[in-house]
């Protein structure tokens, strides 16, 4: 098949000498690297890297090395800062809480939100599902502070002022945006696939799990990445929902810690670095995938 | 559900002709798929929304007794200087940040889409801020603004920057803008990059042949072609910036004084700590209508502009 399309392409090019000229005129140009632009981009990239560098060097200093701009390298690295931060913020417990909430949220979101979107996407001609679609999407415009105060009371009454409550709330609040992207994607999947399976005796349920869910792969990646970043980094929802200090997540642990020990910058920065590190490490390995996932989500 | 005429036929039952299936079959399984989500959404989103609207008509402090006060909270909002202050700051911040983030993100996205080396590497670097918690980054920026920048300014002899910009009520908002733009640019860059890649390169080749300058190519090809992405970014940025919270908690805590107190922060503080539950919920209701109105106006205006190209 590739051979055919290649020969077709060659034939088309041969028929159009003008096109060929254009290609020849531009190919070398496109290959040539614009070093001035590269340098400019590199300088801009420094704005991202400098705050990170500052975090790392500060985390390794002793308090008396702090003077000046703070950009100087530590004269001798003080690794105890990390040990101090570890105990002061109850790091392992906060990490476990954040991990639990993030993994739980991502899994529950992927399974439920895609299913809801499937039911809506395949029944948009029915009044009930159309209405449901509009109902969920409309919530995109409701700012969190308006429901914040009542929701806190409600979760307390239901005994959901804990990690489980967070998972549930992230899953429910993500629905609006996720339905939006999933429905658009599902509607581009041809119905014939499902009809064939249904006439073969499959139930709608199996059709969803065996055919649709696997086809949603790229969209699941996008939704999964965005949900993961949100659940991992969110500060406001844990701040208002969680009542038990042992349930606190990483950002919340930093907030409480900041209030108590904000004078010891090196330990504070070691603590920030440890809170940032897990996602940074994951990102380092999954970088391409993360970016292409987000890009796909935005172009849908 | 009660209006169902027939019981759902089992899939594959020969009695239902395939052509008629979409009309006849009652998709009970589809209802099962959405009803739990609908119930949870109603309980955790719609009920709080309605509860909030109800309590905005009371003098509830968040605890204890309350009584119905009608529209008094709403009337009082209009005479409250602190509310005006919060709206003033939030709008100034949101508009400046939205404009800044879109200009910066679009410029960087165009550069990243150009003929540069290490494209993937740079893209990876520029996306880093988006994976970090704003709260934590805010603490680092706080140090940067309060210690590093004054020290550098001191060494260079720039007297206007030798005191922290966060310490003055007139300049503290600039610090919030810088942090927010730094963090939000990443996501916007990626969206613009996605948009830029939908533009066929032939367009530029043709334009270059016609002798169009880079600026002309930008205004007549690039910008019109990514119109939809520009709309998405503008609407999302403004909506997100209007809800600014983490940035302020970590950078200025609303200060100095109340000069950087955003609407979200005011609702949180007054509602949870200030015994103004009913009053701040009324504020939140007004805030809801403001956000909806702005988003719709923005969408209308930007989409009309898109269509006119």
PDB file of N, CA and C in Angstrom, chain A residues 118-153:
ATOM      1  N   UNK A 118     -20.333   7.910  26.886  1.00  0.00           N
ATOM      2  CA  UNK A 118     -20.772   6.976  25.848  1.00  0.00           C
ATOM      3  C   UNK A 118     -22.294   6.943  25.776  1.00  0.00           C
ATOM      4  N   UNK A 119     -22.919   6.798  26.931  1.00  0.00           N
ATOM      5  CA  UNK A 119     -24.387   6.751  26.964  1.00  0.00           C
ATOM      6  C   UNK A 119     -24.970   8.040  26.393  1.00  0.00           C
ATOM      7  N   UNK A 120     -24.359   9.169  26.722  1.00  0.00           N
ATOM      8  CA  UNK A 120     -24.884  10.445  26.221  1.00  0.00           C
ATOM      9  C   UNK A 120     -24.638  10.583  24.720  1.00  0.00           C
ATOM     10  N   UNK A 121     -23.403  10.253  24.301  1.00  0.00           N
ATOM     11  CA  UNK A 121     -23.043  10.447  22.901  1.00  0.00           C
ATOM     12  C   UNK A 121     -23.913   9.613  21.965  1.00  0.00           C
ATOM     13  N   UNK A 122     -24.286   8.409  22.404  1.00  0.00           N
ATOM     14  CA  UNK A 122     -25.065   7.533  21.535  1.00  0.00           C
ATOM     15  C   UNK A 122     -26.567   7.802  21.607  1.00  0.00           C
ATOM     16  N   UNK A 123     -26.970   8.689  22.515  1.00  0.00           N
ATOM     17  CA  UNK A 123     -28.404   8.950  22.668  1.00  0.00           C
ATOM     18  C   UNK A 123     -28.716  10.435  22.616  1.00  0.00           C
ATOM     19  N   UNK A 124     -27.845  11.197  21.966  1.00  0.00           N
ATOM     20  CA  UNK A 124     -28.051  12.653  21.969  1.00  0.00           C
ATOM     21  C   UNK A 124     -29.366  13.058  21.308  1.00  0.00           C
ATOM     22  N   UNK A 125     -29.938  12.152  20.483  1.00  0.00           N
ATOM     23  CA  UNK A 125     -31.223  12.480  19.844  1.00  0.00           C
ATOM     24  C   UNK A 125     -32.387  12.314  20.813  1.00  0.00           C
ATOM     25  N   UNK A 126     -32.133  11.676  21.952  1.00  0.00           N
ATOM     26  CA  UNK A 126     -33.202  11.528  22.949  1.00  0.00           C
ATOM     27  C   UNK A 126     -33.186  12.721  23.888  1.00  0.00           C
ATOM     28  N   UNK A 127     -34.365  13.196  24.244  1.00  0.00           N
ATOM     29  CA  UNK A 127     -34.469  14.429  24.999  1.00  0.00           C
ATOM     30  C   UNK A 127     -33.767  14.324  26.365  1.00  0.00           C
ATOM     31  N   UNK A 128     -33.950  13.195  27.032  1.00  0.00           N
ATOM     32  CA  UNK A 128     -33.365  13.024  28.362  1.00  0.00           C
ATOM     33  C   UNK A 128     -31.845  13.160  28.330  1.00  0.00           C
ATOM     34  N   UNK A 129     -31.200  12.509  27.363  1.00  0.00           N
ATOM     35  CA  UNK A 129     -29.736  12.517  27.311  1.00  0.00           C
ATOM     36  C   UNK A 129     -29.195  13.858  26.827  1.00  0.00           C
ATOM     37  N   UNK A 130     -29.930  14.471  25.912  1.00  0.00           N
ATOM     38  CA  UNK A 130     -29.557  15.813  25.438  1.00  0.00           C
ATOM     39  C   UNK A 130     -29.573  16.788  26.626  1.00  0.00           C
ATOM     40  N   UNK A 131     -30.644  16.682  27.407  1.00  0.00           N
ATOM     41  CA  UNK A 131     -30.782  17.549  28.578  1.00  0.00           C
ATOM     42  C   UNK A 131     -29.660  17.310  29.574  1.00  0.00           C
ATOM     43  N   UNK A 132     -29.329  16.022  29.764  1.00  0.00           N
ATOM     44  CA  UNK A 132     -28.265  15.646  30.684  1.00  0.00           C
ATOM     45  C   UNK A 132     -26.928  16.244  30.238  1.00  0.00           C
ATOM     46  N   UNK A 133     -26.688  16.178  28.934  1.00  0.00           N
ATOM     47  CA  UNK A 133     -25.472  16.722  28.348  1.00  0.00           C
ATOM     48  C   UNK A 133     -25.355  18.209  28.669  1.00  0.00           C
ATOM     49  N   UNK A 134     -26.427  18.944  28.421  1.00  0.00           N
ATOM     50  CA  UNK A 134     -26.424  20.387  28.681  1.00  0.00           C
ATOM     51  C   UNK A 134     -26.261  20.657  30.180  1.00  0.00           C
ATOM     52  N   UNK A 135     -26.932  19.842  30.990  1.00  0.00           N
ATOM     53  CA  UNK A 135     -26.869  19.978  32.447  1.00  0.00           C
ATOM     54  C   UNK A 135     -25.429  19.848  32.964  1.00  0.00           C
ATOM     55  N   UNK A 136     -24.728  18.815  32.473  1.00  0.00           N
ATOM     56  CA  UNK A 136     -23.339  18.606  32.910  1.00  0.00           C
ATOM     57  C   UNK A 136     -22.425  19.716  32.401  1.00  0.00           C
ATOM     58  N   UNK A 137     -22.577  20.073  31.127  1.00  0.00           N
ATOM     59  CA  UNK A 137     -21.686  21.074  30.529  1.00  0.00           C
ATOM     60  C   UNK A 137     -21.877  22.445  31.189  1.00  0.00           C
ATOM     61  N   UNK A 138     -23.126  22.758  31.533  1.00  0.00           N
ATOM     62  CA  UNK A 138     -23.420  24.072  32.115  1.00  0.00           C
ATOM     63  C   UNK A 138     -22.612  24.288  33.391  1.00  0.00           C
ATOM     64  N   UNK A 139     -22.326  23.203  34.098  1.00  0.00           N
ATOM     65  CA  UNK A 139     -21.593  23.306  35.363  1.00  0.00           C
ATOM     66  C   UNK A 139     -20.177  23.826  35.166  1.00  0.00           C
ATOM     67  N   UNK A 140     -19.668  23.792  33.914  1.00  0.00           N
ATOM     68  CA  UNK A 140     -18.335  24.320  33.638  1.00  0.00           C
ATOM     69  C   UNK A 140     -18.227  25.781  34.056  1.00  0.00           C
ATOM     70  N   UNK A 141     -19.365  26.473  34.041  1.00  0.00           N
ATOM     71  CA  UNK A 141     -19.328  27.910  34.297  1.00  0.00           C
ATOM     72  C   UNK A 141     -19.565  28.263  35.757  1.00  0.00           C
ATOM     73  N   UNK A 142     -19.820  27.257  36.590  1.00  0.00           N
ATOM     74  CA  UNK A 142     -20.073  27.547  37.992  1.00  0.00           C
ATOM     75  C   UNK A 142     -18.747  27.608  38.737  1.00  0.00           C
ATOM     76  N   UNK A 143     -18.375  28.765  39.253  1.00  0.00           N
ATOM     77  CA  UNK A 143     -17.110  28.852  39.985  1.00  0.00           C
ATOM     78  C   UNK A 143     -17.198  28.073  41.296  1.00  0.00           C
ATOM     79  N   UNK A 144     -16.094  27.466  41.674  1.00  0.00           N
ATOM     80  CA  UNK A 144     -16.102  26.613  42.863  1.00  0.00           C
ATOM     81  C   UNK A 144     -16.539  27.337  44.135  1.00  0.00           C
ATOM     82  N   UNK A 145     -16.122  28.600  44.372  1.00  0.00           N
ATOM     83  CA  UNK A 145     -16.483  29.225  45.646  1.00  0.00           C
ATOM     84  C   UNK A 145     -17.980  29.252  45.949  1.00  0.00           C
ATOM     85  N   UNK A 146     -18.815  29.234  44.912  1.00  0.00           N
ATOM     86  CA  UNK A 146     -20.245  29.319  45.228  1.00  0.00           C
ATOM     87  C   UNK A 146     -20.759  28.024  45.852  1.00  0.00           C
ATOM     88  N   UNK A 147     -20.200  26.883  45.475  1.00  0.00           N
ATOM     89  CA  UNK A 147     -20.673  25.631  46.076  1.00  0.00           C
ATOM     90  C   UNK A 147     -19.781  25.204  47.232  1.00  0.00           C
ATOM     91  N   UNK A 148     -18.652  25.906  47.390  1.00  0.00           N
ATOM     92  CA  UNK A 148     -17.654  25.511  48.385  1.00  0.00           C
ATOM     93  C   UNK A 148     -18.238  25.371  49.789  1.00  0.00           C
ATOM     94  N   UNK A 149     -18.919  26.418  50.270  1.00  0.00           N
ATOM     95  CA  UNK A 149     -19.378  26.396  51.652  1.00  0.00           C
ATOM     96  C   UNK A 149     -20.414  25.285  51.891  1.00  0.00           C
ATOM     97  N   UNK A 150     -21.463  25.163  51.053  1.00  0.00           N
ATOM     98  CA  UNK A 150     -22.414  24.077  51.279  1.00  0.00           C
ATOM     99  C   UNK A 150     -21.800  22.686  51.141  1.00  0.00           C
ATOM    100  N   UNK A 151     -20.875  22.529  50.183  1.00  0.00           N
ATOM    101  CA  UNK A 151     -20.305  21.203  49.946  1.00  0.00           C
ATOM    102  C   UNK A 151     -19.517  20.728  51.166  1.00  0.00           C
ATOM    103  N   UNK A 152     -18.865  21.646  51.842  1.00  0.00           N
ATOM    104  CA  UNK A 152     -18.111  21.279  53.036  1.00  0.00           C
ATOM    105  C   UNK A 152     -19.051  20.726  54.103  1.00  0.00           C
ATOM    106  N   UNK A 153     -20.175  21.384  54.290  1.00  0.00           N
ATOM    107  CA  UNK A 153     -21.153  20.902  55.275  1.00  0.00           C
ATOM    108  C   UNK A 153     -21.653  19.515  54.888  1.00  0.00           C
TER     109      UNK A 153
END
